[in-house]
Short mmCIF file of C-alpha atoms in Angstrom, two decimals:
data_model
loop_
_atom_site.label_atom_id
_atom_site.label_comp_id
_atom_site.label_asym_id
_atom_site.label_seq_id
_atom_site.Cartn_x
_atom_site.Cartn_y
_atom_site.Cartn_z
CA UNK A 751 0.00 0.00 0.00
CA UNK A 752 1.38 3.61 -0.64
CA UNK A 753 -0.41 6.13 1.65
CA UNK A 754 0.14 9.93 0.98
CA UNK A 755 -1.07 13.25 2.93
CA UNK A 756 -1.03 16.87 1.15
CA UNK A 757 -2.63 20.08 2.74
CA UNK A 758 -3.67 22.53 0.49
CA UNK A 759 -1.16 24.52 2.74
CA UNK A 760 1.99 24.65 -0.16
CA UNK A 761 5.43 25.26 0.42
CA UNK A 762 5.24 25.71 -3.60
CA UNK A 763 3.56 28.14 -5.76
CA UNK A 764 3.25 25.27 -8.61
CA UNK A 765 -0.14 26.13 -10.44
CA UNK A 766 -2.90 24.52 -8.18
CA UNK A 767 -6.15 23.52 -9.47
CA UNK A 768 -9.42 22.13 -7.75
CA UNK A 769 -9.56 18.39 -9.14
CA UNK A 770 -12.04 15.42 -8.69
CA UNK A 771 -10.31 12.50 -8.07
CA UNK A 772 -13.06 10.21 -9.57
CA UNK A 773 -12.35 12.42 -13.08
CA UNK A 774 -8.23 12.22 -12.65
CA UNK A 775 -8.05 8.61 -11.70
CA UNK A 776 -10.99 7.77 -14.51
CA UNK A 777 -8.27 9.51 -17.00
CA UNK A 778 -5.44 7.25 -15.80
CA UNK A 779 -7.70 4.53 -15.93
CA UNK A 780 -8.05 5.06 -19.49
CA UNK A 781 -4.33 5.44 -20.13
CA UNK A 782 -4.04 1.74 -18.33
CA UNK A 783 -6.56 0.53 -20.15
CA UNK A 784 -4.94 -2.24 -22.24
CA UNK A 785 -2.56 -3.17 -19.06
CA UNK A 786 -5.91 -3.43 -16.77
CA UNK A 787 -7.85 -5.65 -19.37
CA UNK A 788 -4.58 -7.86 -19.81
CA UNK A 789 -4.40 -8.42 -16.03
CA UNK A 790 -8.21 -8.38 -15.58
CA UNK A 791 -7.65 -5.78 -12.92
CA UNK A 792 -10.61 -4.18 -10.42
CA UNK A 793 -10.37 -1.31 -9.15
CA UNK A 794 -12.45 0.47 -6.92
CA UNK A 795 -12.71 3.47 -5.58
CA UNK A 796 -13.47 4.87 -1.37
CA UNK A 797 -13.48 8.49 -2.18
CA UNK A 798 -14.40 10.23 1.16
CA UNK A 799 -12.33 13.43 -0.25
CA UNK A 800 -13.59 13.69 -3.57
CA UNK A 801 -11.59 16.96 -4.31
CA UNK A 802 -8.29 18.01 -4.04
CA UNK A 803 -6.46 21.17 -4.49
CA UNK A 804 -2.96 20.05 -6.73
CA UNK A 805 -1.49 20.67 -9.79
CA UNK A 806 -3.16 17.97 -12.19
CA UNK A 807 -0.07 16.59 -14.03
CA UNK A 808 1.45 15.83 -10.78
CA UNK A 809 -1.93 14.24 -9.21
CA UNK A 810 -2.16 12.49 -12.70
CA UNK A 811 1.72 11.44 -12.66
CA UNK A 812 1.22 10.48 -8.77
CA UNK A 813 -2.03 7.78 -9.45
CA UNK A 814 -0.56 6.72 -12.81
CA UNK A 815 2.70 5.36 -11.35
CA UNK A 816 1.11 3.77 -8.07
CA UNK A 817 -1.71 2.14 -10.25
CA UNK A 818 0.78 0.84 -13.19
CA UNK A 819 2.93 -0.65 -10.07
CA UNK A 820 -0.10 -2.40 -8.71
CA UNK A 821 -0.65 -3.82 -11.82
CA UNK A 822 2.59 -4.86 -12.68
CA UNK A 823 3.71 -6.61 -9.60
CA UNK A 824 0.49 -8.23 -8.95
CA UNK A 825 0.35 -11.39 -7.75
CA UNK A 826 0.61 -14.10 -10.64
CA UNK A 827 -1.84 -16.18 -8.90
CA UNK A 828 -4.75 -14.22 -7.60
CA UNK A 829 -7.00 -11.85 -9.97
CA UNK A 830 -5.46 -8.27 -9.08
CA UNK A 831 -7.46 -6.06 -7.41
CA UNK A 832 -6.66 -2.05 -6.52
CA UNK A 833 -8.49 0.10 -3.63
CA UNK A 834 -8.12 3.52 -3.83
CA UNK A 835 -9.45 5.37 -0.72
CA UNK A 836 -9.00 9.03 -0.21
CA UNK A 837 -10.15 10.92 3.14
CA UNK A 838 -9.41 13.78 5.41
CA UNK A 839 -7.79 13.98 8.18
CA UNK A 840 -6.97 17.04 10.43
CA UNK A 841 -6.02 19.50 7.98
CA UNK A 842 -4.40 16.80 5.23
CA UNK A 843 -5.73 14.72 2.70
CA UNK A 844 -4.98 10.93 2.37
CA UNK A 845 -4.70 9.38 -1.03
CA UNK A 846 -3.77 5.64 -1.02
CA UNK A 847 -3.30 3.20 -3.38
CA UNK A 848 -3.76 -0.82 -1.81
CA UNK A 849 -3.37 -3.75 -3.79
CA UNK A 850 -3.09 -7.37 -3.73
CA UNK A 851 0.15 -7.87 -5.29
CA UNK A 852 3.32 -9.33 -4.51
CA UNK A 853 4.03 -7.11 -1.31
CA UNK A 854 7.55 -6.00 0.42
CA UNK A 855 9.15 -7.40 2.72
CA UNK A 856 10.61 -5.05 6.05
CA UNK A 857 13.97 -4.30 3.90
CA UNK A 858 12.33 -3.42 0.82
CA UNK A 859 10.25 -1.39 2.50
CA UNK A 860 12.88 0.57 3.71
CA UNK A 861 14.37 1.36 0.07
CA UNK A 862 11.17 1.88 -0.91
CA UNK A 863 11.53 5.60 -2.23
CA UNK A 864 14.81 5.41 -3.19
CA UNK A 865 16.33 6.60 -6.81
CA UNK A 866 16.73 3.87 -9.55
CA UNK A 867 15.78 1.05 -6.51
CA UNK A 868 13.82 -1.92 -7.86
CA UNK A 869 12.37 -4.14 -5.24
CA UNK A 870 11.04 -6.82 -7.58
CA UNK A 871 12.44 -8.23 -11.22
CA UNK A 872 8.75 -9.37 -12.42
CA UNK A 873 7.78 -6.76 -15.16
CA UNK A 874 9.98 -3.71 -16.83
CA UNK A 875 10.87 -0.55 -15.12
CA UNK A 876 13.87 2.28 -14.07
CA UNK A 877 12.92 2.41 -10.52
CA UNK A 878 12.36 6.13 -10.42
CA UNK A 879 8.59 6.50 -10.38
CA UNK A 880 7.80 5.96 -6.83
CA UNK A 881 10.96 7.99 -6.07
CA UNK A 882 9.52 11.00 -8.25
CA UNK A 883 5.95 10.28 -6.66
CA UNK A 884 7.98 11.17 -2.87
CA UNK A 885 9.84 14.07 -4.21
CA UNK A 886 6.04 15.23 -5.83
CA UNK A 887 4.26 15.33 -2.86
CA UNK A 888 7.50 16.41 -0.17
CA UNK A 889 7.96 19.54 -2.76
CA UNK A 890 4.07 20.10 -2.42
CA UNK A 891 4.57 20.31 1.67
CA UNK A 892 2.56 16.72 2.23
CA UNK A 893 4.13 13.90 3.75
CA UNK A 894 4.47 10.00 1.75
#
């Protein structure tokens, strides 16, 4: 699971816009399209926060990488399913992305966010996107 808090409280003055995240993550889901059908992926969405206040190609760039992941290291053996809940909480908004894939172990987890790190070998990839997603959200003043 990745888990991510952002108040509307920026260090940054990136240009901000009021999004949906039903409409954003509908977008990436049509971007993923082909890789969803291929792994028969559900998804389903807990929006509690329906809005948020970010720039959109970050937000976009932040639930594209985290859903791609979940869909390339899913499990082999289990259908792969993604939950994306989003809520507030004191004066943050959470944004997480579970799934039922292959998981980390207490190491990996710890060199999670780090550059050009790749925990698993299953499926193609630079090891950079979940290190951009961090550096996204710490230079927007929220916490991942």
């Amino acid at each position: 699971m990745a888990a991510f808090g952002y108040s509307s409280k920026s260090r940054r003055n990136q240009t901000a816009e009021r999004l949906s995240f039903k409409a954003v993550i509908e977008e990436v889901k049509e971007d993923l399209r082909t890789a969803i059908k291929t792994a028969q992926t559900q998804i389903y969405e807990e929006l509690q926060a329906t809005d948020i206040l970010f720039p959109k190609s970050n937000l976009r760039s932040i639930l594209y990488n985290l859903l791609s992941n979940a869909i390339k290291y899913r499990d082999p053996n289990l259908p792969a399913e993604v939950t994306i809940p989003s809520y507030p909480e004191t004066e943050m908004i959470i944004l997480e992305v579970e799934d039922n894939g292959l998981g980390l172990n207490q190491e990996q987890q710890a060199q999670l966010f780090t550059m050009f790190k790749r925990l698993h070998t299953q499926g193609e990839g630079t090891g950079i996107g979940l290190y951009t997603i961090k550096r996204i959200i710490e230079n927007r003043g929220g916490a991942g």
